[in-house]
CSV table of C-alpha atoms in Angstrom, one decimal:
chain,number,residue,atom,x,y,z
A,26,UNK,CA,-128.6,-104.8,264.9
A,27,UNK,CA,-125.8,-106.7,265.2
A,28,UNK,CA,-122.3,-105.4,266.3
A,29,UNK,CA,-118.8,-106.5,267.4
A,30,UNK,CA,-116.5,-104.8,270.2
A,31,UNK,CA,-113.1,-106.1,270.6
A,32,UNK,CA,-111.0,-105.1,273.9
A,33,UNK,CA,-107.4,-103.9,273.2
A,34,UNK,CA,-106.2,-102.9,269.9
A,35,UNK,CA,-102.8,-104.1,271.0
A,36,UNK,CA,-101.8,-107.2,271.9
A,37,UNK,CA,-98.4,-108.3,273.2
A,38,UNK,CA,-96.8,-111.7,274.2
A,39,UNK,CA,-93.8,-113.6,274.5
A,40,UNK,CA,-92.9,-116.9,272.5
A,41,UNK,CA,-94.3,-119.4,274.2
A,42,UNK,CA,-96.7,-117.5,276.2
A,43,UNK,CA,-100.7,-117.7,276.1
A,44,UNK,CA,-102.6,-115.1,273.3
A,45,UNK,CA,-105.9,-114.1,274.9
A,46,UNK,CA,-107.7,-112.0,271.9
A,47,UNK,CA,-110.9,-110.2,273.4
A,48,UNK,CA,-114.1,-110.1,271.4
A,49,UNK,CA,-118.3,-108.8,272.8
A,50,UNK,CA,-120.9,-109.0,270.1
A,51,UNK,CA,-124.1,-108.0,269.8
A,52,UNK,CA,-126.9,-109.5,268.1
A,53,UNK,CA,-130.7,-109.4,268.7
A,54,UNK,CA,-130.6,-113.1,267.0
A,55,UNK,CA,-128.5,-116.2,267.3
A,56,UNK,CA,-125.4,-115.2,265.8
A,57,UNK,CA,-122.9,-116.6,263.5
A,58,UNK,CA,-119.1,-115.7,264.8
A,59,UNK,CA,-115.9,-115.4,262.6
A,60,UNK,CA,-112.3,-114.8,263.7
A,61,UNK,CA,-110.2,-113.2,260.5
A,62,UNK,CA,-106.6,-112.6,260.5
A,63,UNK,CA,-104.4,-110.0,258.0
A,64,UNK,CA,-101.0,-110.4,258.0
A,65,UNK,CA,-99.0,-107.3,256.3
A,66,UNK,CA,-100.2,-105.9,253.1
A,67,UNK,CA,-102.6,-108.9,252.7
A,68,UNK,CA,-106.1,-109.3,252.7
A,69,UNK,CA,-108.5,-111.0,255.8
A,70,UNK,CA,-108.5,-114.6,256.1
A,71,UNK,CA,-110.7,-116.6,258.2
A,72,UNK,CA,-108.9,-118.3,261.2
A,73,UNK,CA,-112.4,-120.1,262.6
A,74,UNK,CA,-116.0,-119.2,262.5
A,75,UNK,CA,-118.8,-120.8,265.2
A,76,UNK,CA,-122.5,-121.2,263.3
A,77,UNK,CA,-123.9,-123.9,265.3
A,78,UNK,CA,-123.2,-127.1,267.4
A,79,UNK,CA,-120.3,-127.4,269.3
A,80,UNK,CA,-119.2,-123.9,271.1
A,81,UNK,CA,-115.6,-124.6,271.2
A,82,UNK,CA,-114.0,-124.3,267.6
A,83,UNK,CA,-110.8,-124.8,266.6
A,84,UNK,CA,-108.9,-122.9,263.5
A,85,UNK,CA,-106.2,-123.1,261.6
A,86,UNK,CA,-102.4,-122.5,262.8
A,87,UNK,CA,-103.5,-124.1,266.8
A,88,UNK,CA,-106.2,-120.9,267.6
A,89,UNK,CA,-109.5,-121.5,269.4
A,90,UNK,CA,-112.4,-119.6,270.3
A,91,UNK,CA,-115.3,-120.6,272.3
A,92,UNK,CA,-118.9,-119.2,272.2
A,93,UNK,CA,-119.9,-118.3,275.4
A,94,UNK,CA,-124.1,-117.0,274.8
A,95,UNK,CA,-124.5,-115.8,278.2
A,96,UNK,CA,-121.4,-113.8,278.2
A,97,UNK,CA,-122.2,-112.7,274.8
A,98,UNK,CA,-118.2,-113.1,273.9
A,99,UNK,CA,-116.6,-115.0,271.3
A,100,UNK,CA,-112.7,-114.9,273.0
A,101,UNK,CA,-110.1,-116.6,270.6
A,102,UNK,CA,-107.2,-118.4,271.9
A,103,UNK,CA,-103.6,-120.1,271.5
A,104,UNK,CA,-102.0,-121.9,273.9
A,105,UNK,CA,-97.9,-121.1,272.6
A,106,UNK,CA,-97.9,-117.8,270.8
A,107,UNK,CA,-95.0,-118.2,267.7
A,108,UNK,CA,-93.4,-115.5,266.2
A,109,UNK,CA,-95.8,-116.2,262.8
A,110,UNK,CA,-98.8,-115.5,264.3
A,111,UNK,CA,-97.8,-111.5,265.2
A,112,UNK,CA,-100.4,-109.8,262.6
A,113,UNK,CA,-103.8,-108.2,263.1
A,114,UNK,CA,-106.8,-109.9,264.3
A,115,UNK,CA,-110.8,-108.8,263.5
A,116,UNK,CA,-113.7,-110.4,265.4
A,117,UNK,CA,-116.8,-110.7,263.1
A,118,UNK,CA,-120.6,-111.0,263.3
A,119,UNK,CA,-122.9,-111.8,260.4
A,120,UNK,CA,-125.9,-109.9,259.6
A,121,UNK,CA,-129.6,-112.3,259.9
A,122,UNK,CA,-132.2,-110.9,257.6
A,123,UNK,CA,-132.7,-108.3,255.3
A,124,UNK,CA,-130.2,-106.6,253.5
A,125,UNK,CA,-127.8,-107.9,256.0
A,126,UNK,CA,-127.8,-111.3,255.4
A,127,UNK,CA,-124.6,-112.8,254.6
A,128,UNK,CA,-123.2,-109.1,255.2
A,129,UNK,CA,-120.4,-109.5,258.2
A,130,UNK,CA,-120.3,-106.9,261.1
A,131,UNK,CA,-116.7,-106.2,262.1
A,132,UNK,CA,-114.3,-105.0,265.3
A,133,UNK,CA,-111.7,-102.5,264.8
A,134,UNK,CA,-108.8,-105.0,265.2
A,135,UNK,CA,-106.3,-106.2,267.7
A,136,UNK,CA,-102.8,-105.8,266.5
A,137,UNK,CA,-101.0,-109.2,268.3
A,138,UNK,CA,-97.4,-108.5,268.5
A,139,UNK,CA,-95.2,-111.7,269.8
A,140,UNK,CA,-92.2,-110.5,271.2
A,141,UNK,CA,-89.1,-113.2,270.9
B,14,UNK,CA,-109.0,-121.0,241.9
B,15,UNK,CA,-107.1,-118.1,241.8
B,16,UNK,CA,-108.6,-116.1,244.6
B,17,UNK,CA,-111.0,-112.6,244.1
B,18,UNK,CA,-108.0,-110.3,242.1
B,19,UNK,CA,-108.0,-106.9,242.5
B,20,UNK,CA,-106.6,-104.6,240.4
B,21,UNK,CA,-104.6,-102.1,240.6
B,22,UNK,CA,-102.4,-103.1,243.8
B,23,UNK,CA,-101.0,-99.8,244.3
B,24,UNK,CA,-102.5,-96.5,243.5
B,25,UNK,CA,-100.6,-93.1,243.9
B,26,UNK,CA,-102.9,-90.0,242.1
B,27,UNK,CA,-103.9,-86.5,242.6
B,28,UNK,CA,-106.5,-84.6,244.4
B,29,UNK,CA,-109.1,-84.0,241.5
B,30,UNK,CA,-108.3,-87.3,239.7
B,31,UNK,CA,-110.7,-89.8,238.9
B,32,UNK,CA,-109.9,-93.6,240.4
B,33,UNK,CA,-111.3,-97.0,239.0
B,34,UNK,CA,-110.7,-100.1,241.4
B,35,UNK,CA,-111.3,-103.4,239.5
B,36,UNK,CA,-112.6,-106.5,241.3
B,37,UNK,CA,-112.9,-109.9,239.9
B,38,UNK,CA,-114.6,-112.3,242.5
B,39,UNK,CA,-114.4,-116.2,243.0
B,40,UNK,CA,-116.2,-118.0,240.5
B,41,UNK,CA,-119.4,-119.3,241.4
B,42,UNK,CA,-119.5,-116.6,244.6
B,43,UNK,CA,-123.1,-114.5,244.2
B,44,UNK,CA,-122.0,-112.1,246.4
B,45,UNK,CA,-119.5,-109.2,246.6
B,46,UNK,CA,-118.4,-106.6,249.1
B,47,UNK,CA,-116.5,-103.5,248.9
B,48,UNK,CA,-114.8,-102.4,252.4
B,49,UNK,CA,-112.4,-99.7,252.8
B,50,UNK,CA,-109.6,-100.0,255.4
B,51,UNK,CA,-108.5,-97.1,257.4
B,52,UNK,CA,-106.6,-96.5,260.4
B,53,UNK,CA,-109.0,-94.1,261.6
B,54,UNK,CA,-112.4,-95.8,261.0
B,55,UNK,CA,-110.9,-99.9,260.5
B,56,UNK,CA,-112.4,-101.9,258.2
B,57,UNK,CA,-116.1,-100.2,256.6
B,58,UNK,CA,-118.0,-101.7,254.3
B,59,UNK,CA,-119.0,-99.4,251.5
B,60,UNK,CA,-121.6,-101.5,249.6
B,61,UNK,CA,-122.3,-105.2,248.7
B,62,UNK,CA,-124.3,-107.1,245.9
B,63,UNK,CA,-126.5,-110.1,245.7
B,64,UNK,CA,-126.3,-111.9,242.4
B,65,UNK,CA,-125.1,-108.5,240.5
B,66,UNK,CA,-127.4,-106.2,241.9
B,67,UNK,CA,-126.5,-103.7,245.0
B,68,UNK,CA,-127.8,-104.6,248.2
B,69,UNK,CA,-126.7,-101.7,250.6
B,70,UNK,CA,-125.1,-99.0,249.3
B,71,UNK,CA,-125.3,-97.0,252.7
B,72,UNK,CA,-121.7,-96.8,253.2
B,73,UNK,CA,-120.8,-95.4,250.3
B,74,UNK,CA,-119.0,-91.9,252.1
B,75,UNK,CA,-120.9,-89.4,249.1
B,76,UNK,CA,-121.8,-89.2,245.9
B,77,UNK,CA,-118.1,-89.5,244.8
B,78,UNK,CA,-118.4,-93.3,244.8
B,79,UNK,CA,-120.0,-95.3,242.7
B,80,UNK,CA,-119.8,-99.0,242.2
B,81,UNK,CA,-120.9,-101.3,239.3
B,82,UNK,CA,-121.2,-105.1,239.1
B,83,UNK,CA,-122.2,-105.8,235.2
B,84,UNK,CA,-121.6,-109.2,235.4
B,85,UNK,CA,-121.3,-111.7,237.9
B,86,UNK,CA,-117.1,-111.6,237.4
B,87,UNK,CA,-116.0,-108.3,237.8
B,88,UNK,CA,-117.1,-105.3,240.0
B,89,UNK,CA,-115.7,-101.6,240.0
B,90,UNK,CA,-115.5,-98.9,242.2
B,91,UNK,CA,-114.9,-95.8,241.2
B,92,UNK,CA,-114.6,-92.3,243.1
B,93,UNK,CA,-114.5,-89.5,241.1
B,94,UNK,CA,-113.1,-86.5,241.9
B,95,UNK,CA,-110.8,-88.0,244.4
B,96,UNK,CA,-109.7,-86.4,247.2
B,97,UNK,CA,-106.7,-87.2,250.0
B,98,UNK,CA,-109.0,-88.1,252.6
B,99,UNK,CA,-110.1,-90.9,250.0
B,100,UNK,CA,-106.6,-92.9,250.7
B,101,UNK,CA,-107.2,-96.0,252.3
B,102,UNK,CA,-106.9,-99.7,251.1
B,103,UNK,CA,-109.6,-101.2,249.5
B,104,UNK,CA,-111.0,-104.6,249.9
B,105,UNK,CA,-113.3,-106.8,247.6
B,106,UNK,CA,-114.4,-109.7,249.0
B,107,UNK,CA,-116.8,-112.8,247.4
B,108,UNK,CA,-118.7,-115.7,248.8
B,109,UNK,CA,-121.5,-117.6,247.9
B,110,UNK,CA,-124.2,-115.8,249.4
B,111,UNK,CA,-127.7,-117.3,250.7
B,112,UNK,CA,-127.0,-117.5,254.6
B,113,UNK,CA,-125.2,-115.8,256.9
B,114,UNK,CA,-122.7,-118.8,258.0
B,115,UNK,CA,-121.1,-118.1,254.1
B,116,UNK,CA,-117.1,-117.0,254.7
B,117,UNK,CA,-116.1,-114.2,253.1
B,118,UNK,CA,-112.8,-114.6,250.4
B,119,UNK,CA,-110.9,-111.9,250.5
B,120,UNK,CA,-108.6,-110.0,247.5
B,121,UNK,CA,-105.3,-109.0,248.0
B,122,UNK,CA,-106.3,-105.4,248.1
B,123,UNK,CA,-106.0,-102.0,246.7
B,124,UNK,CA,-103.8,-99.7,248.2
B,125,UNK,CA,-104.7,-96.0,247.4
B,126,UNK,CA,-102.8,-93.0,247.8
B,127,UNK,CA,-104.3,-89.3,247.1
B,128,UNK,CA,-102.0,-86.5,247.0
């Protein structure tokens, strides 16, 4: 079964500074890997998501994440955290076979504040 | 496109009420999800459908929910009798289904309250 565990529910960082965002999945298949972002009283968005290829991918609004298989993490990243990007951020893993195909697995969120 | 709509945006009721959230997805999307967001439990997903027809319905909380998808535009879920534990926000969310790389369009959200 697949499953996503994201370290920290809160995130804080200066203007400027790095955002680190921590997410561990688990999946007894290849998996495919989605970063979503909500800002306030909105619904998800997808920032990036990682299928194949390449295991660095790059999002919208300067995030990154890169797949790393043998550490079984999917970490997304910004070099200059702006004030915009303070909202909540959900890892993701999509469900293989079955009744869980196309079905996405989710973390319980890590709130990013960016602190001026 | 306009996006999946959901209707109604806000939702303030009583205990005992019954509550119908509406969903119109993307067109063209043959799939559709219904999650319910809470601080306690985060984002759950209560049941989904492949070309109209439910998929997993093992997250629906108890036979208070229900959800239909008549046609391939518009999806309800209704919980009836309500109850204040029920308040949450609820997501619908559409994609065109077939692998698991599809991303998932989400709507705007429902925003119930039960007193």
């Amino acid at each position: 079964a697949q499953s996503v565990t994201q370290l920290g529910s809160h995130v804080s960082v200066s203007e400027g500074a790095l955002v680190l965002l921590r997410c561990n999945y688990s999946s007894s298949v290849p998996p495919y890997l989605f970063w979503y972002v909500q800002y306030p009283n909105q619904g998800l968005q997808l920032l990036l998501k990682y299928t194949t290829g390449a295991t660095l991918v790059k999002g919208i609004n300067g995030f990154e994440a890169e797949f790393k298989k043998s550490e079984t993490s999917f970490h997304l990243t910004k070099p200059s955290a702006h004030m915009s990007d303070a909202a909540e951020y959900f890892c993701a893993v999509s469900g293989f076979r079955g009744s869980t195909l196309g079905r996405l697995y989710f973390g319980r969120g890590t709130q990013l504040t960016v602190w001026p | 496109d306009a996006g999946v709509i959901q209707s109604p945006r806000h939702e303030v009721t009583e205990m005992g009420q019954e509550v119908t959230l509406r969903c119109k997805p993307i067109s063209g999307h043959n799939s559709l999800f219904w999650y319910r967001q809470t601080m306690m439990r985060g984002l759950e997903l209560l049941i989904y459908f492949n070309n109209n027809v439910p998929i997993d319905d093992s997250g629906m909380p108890e036979d208070r929910f229900s959800a239909k998808m008549p046609n391939a535009s518009f999806s309800t879920l209704k919980i009836q009798p309500s109850e204040p534990r029920d308040s949450a926000v609820y997501f619908c969310a559409s994609t065109k289904g077939g692998t698991g790389a599809n991303v998932l369009t989400f709507g705007a959200g429902s925003r119930l309250t039960v007193l």
